[in-house]
Coordinates of C-alpha atoms and ligand atoms in Angstrom, one line a residue:
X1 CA -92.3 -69.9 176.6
X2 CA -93.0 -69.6 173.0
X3 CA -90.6 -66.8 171.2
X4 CA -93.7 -65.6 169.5
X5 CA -95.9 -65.0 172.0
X6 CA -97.2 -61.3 171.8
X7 CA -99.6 -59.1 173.7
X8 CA -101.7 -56.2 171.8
X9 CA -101.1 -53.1 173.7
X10 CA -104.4 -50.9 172.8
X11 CA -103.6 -47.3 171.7
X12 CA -104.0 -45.0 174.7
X13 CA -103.4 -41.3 175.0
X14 CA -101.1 -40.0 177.6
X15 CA -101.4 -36.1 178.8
X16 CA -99.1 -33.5 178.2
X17 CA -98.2 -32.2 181.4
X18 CA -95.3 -30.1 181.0
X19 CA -93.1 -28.8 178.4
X20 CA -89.5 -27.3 178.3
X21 CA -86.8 -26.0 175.8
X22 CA -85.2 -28.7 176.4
X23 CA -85.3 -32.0 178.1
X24 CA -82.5 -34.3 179.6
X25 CA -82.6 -38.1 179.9
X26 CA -80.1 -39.3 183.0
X27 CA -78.7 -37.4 185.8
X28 CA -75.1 -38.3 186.6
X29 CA -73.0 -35.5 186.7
X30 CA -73.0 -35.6 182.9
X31 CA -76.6 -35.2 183.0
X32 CA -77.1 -32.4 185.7
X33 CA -73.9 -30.4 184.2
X34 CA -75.5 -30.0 180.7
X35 CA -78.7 -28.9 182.4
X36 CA -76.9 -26.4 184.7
X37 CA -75.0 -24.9 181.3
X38 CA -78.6 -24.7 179.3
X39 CA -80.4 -22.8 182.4
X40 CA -77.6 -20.6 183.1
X41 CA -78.2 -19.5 179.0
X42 CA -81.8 -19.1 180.2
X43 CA -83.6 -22.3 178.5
X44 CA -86.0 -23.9 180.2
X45 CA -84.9 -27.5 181.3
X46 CA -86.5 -31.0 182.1
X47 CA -84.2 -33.7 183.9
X48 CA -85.6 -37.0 184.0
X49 CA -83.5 -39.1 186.6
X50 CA -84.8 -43.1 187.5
X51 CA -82.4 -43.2 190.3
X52 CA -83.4 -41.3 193.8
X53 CA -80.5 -38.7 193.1
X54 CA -78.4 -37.3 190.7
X55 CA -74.8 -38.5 189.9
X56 CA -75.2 -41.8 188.3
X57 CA -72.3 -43.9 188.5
X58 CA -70.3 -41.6 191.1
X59 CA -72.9 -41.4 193.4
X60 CA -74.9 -44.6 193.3
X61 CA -72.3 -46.9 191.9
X62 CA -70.1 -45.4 194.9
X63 CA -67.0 -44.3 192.2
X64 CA -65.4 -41.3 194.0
X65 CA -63.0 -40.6 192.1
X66 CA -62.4 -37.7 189.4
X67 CA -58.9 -37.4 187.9
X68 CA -56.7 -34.4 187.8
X69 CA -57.8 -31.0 186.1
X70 CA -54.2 -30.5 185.4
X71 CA -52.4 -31.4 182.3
X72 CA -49.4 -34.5 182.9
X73 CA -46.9 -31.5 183.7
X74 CA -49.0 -30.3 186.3
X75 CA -48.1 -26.7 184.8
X76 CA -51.5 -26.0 183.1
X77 CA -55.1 -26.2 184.2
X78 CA -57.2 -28.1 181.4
X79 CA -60.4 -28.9 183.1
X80 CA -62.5 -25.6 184.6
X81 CA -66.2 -25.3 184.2
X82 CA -68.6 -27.3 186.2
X83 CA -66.1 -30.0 187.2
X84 CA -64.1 -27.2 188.9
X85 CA -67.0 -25.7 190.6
X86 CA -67.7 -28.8 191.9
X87 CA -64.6 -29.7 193.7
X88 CA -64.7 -26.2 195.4
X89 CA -68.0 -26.7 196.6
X90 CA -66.6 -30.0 198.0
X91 CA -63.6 -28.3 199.2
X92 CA -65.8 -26.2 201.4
X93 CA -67.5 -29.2 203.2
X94 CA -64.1 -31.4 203.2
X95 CA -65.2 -33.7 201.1
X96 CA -62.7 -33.5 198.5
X97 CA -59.1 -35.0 198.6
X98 CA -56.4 -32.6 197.6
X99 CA -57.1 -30.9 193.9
X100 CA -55.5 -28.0 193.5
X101 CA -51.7 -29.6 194.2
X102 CA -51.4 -30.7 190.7
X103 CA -49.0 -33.6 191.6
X104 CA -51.1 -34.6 194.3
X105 CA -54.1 -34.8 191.9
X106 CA -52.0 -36.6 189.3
X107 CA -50.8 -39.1 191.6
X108 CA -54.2 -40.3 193.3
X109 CA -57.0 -38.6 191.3
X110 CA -59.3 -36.7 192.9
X111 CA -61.4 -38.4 195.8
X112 CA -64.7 -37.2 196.1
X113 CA -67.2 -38.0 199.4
X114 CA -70.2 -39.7 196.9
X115 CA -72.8 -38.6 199.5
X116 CA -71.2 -35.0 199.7
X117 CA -71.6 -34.9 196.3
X118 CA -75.3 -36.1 195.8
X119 CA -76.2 -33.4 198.5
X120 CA -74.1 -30.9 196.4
X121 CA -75.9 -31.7 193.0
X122 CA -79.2 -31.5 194.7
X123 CA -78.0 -27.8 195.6
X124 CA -76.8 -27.1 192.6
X125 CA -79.5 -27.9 190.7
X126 CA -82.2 -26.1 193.0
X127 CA -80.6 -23.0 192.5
X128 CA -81.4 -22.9 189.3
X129 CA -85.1 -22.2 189.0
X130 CA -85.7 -23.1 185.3
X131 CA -84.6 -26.5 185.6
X132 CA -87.7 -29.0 186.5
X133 CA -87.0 -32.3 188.2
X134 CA -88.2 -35.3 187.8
X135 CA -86.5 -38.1 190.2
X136 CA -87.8 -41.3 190.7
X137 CA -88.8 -41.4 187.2
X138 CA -88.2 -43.3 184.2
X139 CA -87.9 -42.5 180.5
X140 CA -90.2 -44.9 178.6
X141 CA -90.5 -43.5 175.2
X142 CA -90.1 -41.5 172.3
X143 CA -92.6 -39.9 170.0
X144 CA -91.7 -38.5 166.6
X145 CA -93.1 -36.5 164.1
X146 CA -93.0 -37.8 160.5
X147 CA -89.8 -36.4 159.5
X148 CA -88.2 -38.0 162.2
X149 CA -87.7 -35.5 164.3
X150 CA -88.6 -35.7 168.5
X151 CA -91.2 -34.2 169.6
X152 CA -92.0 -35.3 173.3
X153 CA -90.9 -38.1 175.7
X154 CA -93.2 -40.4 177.5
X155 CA -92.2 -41.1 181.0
X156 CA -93.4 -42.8 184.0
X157 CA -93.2 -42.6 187.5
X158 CA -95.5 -43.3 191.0
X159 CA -98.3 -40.8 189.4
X160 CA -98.8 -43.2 186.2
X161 CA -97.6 -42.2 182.3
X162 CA -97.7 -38.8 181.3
X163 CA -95.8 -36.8 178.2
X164 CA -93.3 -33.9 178.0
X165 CA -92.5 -31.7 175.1
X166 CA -89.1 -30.1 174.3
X167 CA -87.8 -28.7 171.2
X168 CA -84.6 -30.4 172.2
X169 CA -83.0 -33.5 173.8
X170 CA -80.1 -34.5 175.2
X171 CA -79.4 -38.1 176.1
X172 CA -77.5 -39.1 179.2
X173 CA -79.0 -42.6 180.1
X174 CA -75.2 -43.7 179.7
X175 CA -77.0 -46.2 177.6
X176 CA -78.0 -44.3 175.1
X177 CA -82.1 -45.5 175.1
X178 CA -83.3 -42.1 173.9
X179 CA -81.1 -41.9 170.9
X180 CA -82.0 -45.6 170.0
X181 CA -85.4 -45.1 170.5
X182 CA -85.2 -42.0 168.3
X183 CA -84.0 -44.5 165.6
X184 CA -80.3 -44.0 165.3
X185 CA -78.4 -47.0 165.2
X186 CA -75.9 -47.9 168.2
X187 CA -73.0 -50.0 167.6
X188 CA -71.8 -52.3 170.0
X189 CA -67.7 -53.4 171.0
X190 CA -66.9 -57.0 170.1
X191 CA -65.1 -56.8 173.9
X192 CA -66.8 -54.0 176.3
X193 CA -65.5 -53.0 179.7
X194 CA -66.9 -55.4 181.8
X195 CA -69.5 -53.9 185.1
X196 CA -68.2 -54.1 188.6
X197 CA -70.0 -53.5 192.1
X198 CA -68.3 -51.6 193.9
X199 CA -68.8 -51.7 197.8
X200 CA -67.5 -49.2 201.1
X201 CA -66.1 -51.0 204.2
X202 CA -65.0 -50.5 207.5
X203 CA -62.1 -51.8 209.4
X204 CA -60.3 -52.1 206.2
X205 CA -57.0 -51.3 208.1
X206 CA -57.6 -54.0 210.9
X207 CA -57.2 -56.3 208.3
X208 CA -53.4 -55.9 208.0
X209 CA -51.0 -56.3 205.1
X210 CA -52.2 -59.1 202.3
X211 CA -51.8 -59.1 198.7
X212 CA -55.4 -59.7 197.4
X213 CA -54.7 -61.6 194.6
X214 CA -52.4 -64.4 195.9
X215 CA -54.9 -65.0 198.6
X216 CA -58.0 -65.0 196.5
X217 CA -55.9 -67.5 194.3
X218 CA -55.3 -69.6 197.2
X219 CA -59.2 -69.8 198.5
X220 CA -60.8 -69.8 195.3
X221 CA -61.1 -73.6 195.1
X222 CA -63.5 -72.8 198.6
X223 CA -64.6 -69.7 197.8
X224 CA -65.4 -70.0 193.9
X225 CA -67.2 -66.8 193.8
X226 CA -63.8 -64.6 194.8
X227 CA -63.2 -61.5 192.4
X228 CA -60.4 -61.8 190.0
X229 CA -59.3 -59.1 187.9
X230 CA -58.2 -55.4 188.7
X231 CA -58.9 -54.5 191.9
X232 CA -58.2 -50.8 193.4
X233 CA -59.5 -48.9 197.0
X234 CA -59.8 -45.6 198.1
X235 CA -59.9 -43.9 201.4
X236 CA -63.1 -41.5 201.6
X237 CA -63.0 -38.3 202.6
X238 CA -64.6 -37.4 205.4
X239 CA -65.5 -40.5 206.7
X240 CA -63.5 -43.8 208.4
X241 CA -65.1 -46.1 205.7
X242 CA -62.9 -47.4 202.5
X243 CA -64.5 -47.8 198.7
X244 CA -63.6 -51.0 196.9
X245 CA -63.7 -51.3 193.2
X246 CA -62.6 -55.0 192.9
X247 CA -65.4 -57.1 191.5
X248 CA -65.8 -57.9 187.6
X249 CA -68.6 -59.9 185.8
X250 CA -67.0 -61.1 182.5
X251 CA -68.7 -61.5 178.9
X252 CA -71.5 -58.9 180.7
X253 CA -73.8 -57.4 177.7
X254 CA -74.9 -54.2 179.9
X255 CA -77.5 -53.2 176.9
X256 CA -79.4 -56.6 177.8
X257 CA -81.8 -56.5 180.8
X258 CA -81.0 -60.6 182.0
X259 CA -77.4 -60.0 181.6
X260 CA -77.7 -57.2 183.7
X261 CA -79.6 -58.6 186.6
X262 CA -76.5 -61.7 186.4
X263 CA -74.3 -59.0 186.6
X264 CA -75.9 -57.5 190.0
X265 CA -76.1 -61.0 191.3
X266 CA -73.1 -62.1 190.4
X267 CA -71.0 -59.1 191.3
X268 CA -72.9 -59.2 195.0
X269 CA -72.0 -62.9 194.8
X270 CA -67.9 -61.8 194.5
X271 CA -68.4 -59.3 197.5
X272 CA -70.1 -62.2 199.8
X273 CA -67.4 -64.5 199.4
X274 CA -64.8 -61.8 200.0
X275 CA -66.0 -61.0 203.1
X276 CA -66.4 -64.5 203.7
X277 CA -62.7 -65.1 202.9
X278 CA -61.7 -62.7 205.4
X279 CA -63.9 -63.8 208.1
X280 CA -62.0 -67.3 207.7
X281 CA -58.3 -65.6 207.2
X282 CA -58.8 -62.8 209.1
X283 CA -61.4 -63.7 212.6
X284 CA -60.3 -60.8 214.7
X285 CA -60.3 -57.9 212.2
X286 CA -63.3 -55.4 212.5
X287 CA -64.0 -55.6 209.5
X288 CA -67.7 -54.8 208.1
X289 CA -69.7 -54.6 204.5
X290 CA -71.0 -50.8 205.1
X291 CA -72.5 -50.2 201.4
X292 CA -73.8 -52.1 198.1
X293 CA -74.4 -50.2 195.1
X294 CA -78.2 -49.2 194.4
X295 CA -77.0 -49.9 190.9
X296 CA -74.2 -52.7 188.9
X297 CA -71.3 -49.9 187.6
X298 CA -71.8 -50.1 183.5
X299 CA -68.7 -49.3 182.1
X300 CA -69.6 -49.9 178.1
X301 CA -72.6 -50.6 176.4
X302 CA -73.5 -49.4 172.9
X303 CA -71.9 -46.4 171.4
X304 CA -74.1 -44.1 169.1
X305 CA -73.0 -43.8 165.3
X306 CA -71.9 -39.5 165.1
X307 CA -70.8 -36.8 163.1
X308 CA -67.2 -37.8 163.8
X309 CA -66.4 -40.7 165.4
X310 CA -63.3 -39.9 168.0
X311 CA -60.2 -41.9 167.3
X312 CA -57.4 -43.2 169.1
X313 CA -54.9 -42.5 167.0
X314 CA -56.0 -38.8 166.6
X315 CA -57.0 -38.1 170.2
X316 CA -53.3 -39.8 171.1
X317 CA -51.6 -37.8 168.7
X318 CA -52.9 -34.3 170.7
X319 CA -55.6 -33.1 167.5
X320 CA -56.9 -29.9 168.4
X321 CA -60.1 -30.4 166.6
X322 CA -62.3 -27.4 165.6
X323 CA -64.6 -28.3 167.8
X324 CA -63.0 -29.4 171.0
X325 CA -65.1 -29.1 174.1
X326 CA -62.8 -30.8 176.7
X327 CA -59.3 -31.7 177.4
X328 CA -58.4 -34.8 179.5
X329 CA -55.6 -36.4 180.7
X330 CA -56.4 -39.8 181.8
X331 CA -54.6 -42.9 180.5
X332 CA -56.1 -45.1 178.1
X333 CA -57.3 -47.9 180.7
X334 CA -59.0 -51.2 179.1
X335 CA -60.2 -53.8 181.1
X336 CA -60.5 -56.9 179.7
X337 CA -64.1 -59.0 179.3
X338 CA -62.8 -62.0 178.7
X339 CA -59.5 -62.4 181.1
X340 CA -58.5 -60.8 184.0
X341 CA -56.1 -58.3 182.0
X342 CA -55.6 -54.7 182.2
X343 CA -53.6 -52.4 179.9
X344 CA -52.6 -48.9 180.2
X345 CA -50.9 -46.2 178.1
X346 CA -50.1 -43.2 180.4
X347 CA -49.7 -39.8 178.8
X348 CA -45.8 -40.1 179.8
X349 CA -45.8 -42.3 176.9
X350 CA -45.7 -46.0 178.7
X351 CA -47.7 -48.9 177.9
X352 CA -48.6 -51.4 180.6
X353 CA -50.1 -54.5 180.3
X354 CA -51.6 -56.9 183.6
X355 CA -52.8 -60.2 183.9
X356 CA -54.1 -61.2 186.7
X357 CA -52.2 -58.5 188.8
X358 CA -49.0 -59.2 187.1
X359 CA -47.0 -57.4 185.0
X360 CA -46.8 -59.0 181.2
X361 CA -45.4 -56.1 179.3
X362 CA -44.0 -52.9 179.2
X363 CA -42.7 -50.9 176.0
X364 CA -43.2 -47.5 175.1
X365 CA -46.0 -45.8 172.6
X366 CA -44.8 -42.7 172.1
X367 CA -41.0 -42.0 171.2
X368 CA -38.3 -41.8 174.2
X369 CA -38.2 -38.7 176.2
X370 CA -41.6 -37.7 174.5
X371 CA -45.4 -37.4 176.2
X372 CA -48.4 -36.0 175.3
X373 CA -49.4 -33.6 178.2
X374 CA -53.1 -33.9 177.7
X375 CA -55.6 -35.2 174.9
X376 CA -58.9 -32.9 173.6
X377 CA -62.6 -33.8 173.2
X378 CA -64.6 -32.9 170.2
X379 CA -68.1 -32.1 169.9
X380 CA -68.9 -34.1 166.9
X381 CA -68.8 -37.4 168.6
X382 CA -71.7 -36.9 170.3
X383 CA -73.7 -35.6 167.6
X384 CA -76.0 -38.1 166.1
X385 CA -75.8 -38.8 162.3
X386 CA -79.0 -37.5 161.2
X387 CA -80.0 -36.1 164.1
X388 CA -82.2 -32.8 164.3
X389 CA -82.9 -32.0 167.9
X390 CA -81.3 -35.3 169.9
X391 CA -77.5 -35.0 171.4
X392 CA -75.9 -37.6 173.3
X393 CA -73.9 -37.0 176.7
X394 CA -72.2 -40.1 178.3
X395 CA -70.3 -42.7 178.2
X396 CA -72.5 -43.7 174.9
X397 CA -70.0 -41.2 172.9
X398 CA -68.6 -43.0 169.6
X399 CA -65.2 -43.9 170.0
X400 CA -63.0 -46.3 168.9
X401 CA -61.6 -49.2 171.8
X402 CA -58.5 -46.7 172.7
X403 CA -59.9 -43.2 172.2
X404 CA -63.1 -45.1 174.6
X405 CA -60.4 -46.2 177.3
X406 CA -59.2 -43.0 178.0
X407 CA -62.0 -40.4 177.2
X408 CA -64.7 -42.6 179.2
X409 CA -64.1 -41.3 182.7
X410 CA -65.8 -38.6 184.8
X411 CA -63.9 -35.2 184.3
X412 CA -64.0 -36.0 180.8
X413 CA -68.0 -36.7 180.1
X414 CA -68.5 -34.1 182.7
X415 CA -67.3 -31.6 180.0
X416 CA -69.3 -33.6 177.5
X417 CA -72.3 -33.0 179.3
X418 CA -71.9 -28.8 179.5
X419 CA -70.9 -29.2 175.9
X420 CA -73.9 -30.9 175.1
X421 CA -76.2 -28.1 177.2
X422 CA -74.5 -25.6 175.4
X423 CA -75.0 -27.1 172.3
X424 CA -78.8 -27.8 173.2
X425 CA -79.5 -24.4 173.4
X426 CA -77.9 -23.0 170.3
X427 CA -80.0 -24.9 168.4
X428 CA -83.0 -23.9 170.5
X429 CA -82.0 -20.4 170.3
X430 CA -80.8 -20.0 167.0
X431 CA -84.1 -22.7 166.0
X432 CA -81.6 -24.5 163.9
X433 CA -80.3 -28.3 164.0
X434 CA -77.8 -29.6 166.6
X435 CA -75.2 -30.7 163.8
X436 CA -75.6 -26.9 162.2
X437 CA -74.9 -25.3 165.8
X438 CA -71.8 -22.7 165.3
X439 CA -68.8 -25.0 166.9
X440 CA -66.9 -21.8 167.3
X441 CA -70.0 -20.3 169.9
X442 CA -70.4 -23.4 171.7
X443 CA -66.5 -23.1 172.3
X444 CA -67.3 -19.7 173.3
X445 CA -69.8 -19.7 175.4
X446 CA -68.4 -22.9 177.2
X447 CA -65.3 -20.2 177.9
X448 CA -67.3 -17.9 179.3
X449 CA -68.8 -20.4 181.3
X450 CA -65.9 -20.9 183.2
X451 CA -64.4 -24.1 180.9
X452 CA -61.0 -23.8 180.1
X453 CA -60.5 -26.6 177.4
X454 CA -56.8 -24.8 175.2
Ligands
LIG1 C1 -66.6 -49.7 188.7 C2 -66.3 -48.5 187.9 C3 -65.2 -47.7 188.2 C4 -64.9 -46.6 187.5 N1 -63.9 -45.8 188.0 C5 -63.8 -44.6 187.5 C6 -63.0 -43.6 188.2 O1 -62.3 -43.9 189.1 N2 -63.1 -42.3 187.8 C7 -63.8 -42.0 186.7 O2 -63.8 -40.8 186.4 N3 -64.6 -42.8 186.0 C8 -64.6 -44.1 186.5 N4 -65.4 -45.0 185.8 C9 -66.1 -44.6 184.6 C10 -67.3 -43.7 184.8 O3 -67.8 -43.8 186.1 C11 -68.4 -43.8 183.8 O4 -67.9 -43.9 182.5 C12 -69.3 -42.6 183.9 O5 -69.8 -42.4 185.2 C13 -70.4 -42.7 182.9 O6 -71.2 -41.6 183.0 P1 -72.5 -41.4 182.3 O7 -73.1 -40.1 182.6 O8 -72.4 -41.7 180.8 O9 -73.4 -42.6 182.8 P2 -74.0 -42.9 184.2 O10 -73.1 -42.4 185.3 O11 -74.3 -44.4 184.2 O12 -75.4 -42.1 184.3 C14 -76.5 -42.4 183.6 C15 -77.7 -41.8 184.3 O13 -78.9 -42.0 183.5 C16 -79.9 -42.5 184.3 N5 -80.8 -43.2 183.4 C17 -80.6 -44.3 182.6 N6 -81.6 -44.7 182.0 C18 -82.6 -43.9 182.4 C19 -84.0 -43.8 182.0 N7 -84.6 -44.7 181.2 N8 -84.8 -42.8 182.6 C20 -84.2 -42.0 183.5 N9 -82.9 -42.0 183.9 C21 -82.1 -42.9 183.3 C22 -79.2 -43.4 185.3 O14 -79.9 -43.7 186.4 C23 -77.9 -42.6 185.6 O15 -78.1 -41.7 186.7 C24 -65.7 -46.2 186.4 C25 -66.8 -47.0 186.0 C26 -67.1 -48.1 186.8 C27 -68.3 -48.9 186.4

């Protein structure tokens, strides 16, 4: 094909068929959390989902597993709000490992049953009769008034292309498309988290005791396909089947739609030959592929240019910014793209380093007998610079490598996500821009609302 071969799209015009205060890209929990926020202040919400059902990455990538609301001393609760309400609803149907036992939580994380908690999004969202759904439906582009500033999406879905208008938007495509689209510039890490497929089995447990990496080392020369890298499992509750989050696909650019589709095959790839290598190793296990993801887990893609971009160094050294939304306590957590490394930095103040399973080093980050029991989240990292009625949600927050590691999990962009509702709405309400929204009222009202960021 010839690079410079173009095709002249002729002007067309698409109807307006609904409008909103404001209207969400992306429904992981992240998503459907800052909606829930907005309607419960009484705007009037879109959310635009692609997938069948909510929950993004937790539900469709199969990840069930939320960390601890607790801070590392287990003595103070630093996650409330949505998050919270979600873990009792999944309390209430068993679905939900152990939460409230802080050193149970701390220990394990949270498992969550990922189909429990699609139904439970559904429900949550239904209750709330401002907010209009559109699943099965894509995000295709953005149209702006002259000074820049958004004024309705296009979108497409089984009934063709048709517009919606909002007086405010929130972005939680993980990937941040509407706030490129809009025209603010995304920058991109020289070494992302690399995607993983994750996958559910069962008969896990009639496979017996083995160490996955030495015997993936040993069959790789027949089975060249075997994950290397990290690998971790979790039981799920409520059911007999086990998740796997063991597959990696290296120097993966997730913003790029070829890479992505090697990255679907080539994960699948690492999950046919481990069930291959089993079936060899192991003939009389019971051992079965239950589930493939619908999509390839993202960890990293581009991260949007903000306010304030959150540091490592300031998040690590427990800043209580004026505008902190969140708390978190999860460790800093980088997996490598090019290697199969892994390094941590706990909150207790140890550094851990991997290769390929194996500890390499171990020091300590923060002084002996000192540890930071739990890290904030600001608000200004997910404001776009220059933005008027766009805020980002999601994993597309602007952080540095470390401050990324650690803040890039669920619990954490779940409070992002009610932030950013919150947030959303001021500006609607107040008809003001989202970088002049009162930090000090968000931080309220996210309070009231049940969050219990300190
Ligand atoms: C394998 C793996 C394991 C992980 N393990 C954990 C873990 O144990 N615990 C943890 O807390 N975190 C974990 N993480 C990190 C965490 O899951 C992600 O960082 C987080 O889910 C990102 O949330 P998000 O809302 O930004 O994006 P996503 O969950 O990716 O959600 C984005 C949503 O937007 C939708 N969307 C995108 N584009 C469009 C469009 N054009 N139109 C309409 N909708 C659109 C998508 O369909 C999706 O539902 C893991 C990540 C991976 C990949």
């Amino acid at each position: 094909m010839n690079g410079n071969d173009t095709i002249e799209i002729p002007a067309r015009k698409v109807k307006v068929t609904d409008s909103a205060d404001i209207c969400i890209v992306g429904g992981s929990c992240t998503g459907v959390f800052a909606a829930v926020r907005a309607a419960r202040l009484g705007a009037k919400v879109i959310l635009v989902e692609e997938q069948n059902r909510f929950g993004g990455v937790a539900t469709c990538g199969l990840v069930g597993m939320w960390h601890s609301v607790y801070d590392i001393t287990g003595e103070k609760q630093v996650i409330g709000g949505l998050t919270f309400e979600m873990l009792e609803r999944l309390e209430k149907r068993g679905a939900v490992s152990e939460f409230r036992d802080p050193a149970e939580s701390r220990r394990w994380g949270i498992r969550l049953n990922s189909e429990e908690l699609t139904l439970e999004l559904d429900a949550m969202v239904l209750e709330q009769k401002n907010i209009r759904v559109y699943l099965q439906t894509r995000y295709s582009e953005t149209v702006r008034k002259p000074d820049g500033t958004v004024e309705a999406l296009v979108l497409e879905n089984k009934s063709g292309r048709f517009g919606v208008r909002a007086d405010a938007f929130i972005d939680a495509s993980g990937d941040a498309v509407l706030c490129r689209d809009a025209g603010f510039p995304l920058h991109f890490p020289a070494h992302p988290q690399p995607p993983t497929a994750c996958a559910r089995f069962s008969g896990w447990d009639t496979l017996g005791k083995f160490n996955l990496k030495e015997i993936c080392d040993q069959h790789r020369d027949e089975f060249p396909d075997l994950p290397c890298g990290y690998a971790w499992s979790m039981d799920i509750p409520g059911s007999t089947l086990m998740m796997f989050a063991g597959t990696r696909v290296m120097h993966c650019d997730c913003s790029d739609a070829d890479e992505i589709t090697r990255g679907e095959f080539e994960s699948r790839k690492q999950i046919r030959a481990l069930m291959d290598l089993f079936r060899k190793i192991r003939p009389d296990s019971k051992l079965a592929l239950e589930t493939l993801p619908s999509v390839l887990g993202i960890r990293e893609g581009g991260h949007i240019r903000s306010l304030a971009p959150l540091r490592g160094e300031e998040m690590l050294a427990g800043t209580d910014f004026p505008d902190t939304i969140g708390c978190g306590t999860y460790p800093v957590d980088i997996h490598g793209n090019e290697d199969e490394s892994i390094s941590f930095m706990y909150l207790t103040g140890q550094k851990l380093v991997y290769k390929a399973s194996r500890l390499v080093s171990e020091e300590r980050w923060l002084p002996e007998g000192k540890i930071l029991p739990f890290y904030r989240i600001p608000l200004r990292c997910l404001i776009p610079e220059g933005t008027r009625n766009v805020i980002s949600a999601g994993r597309m927050l602007d952080a540095d490598p470390v401050a990324f590691g650690a803040v890039r999990v669920m619990v954490n962009l779940n409070q992002c996500g009610e932030a950013a509702g919150v947030a959303a709405w001021q500006a609607v309400h107040h008809r003001c821009g989202i970088a002049e929204t009162d930090f000090r009222e968000t931080r309220r009202l996210l309070t009231a609302g049940g969050s219990c960021f300190a």
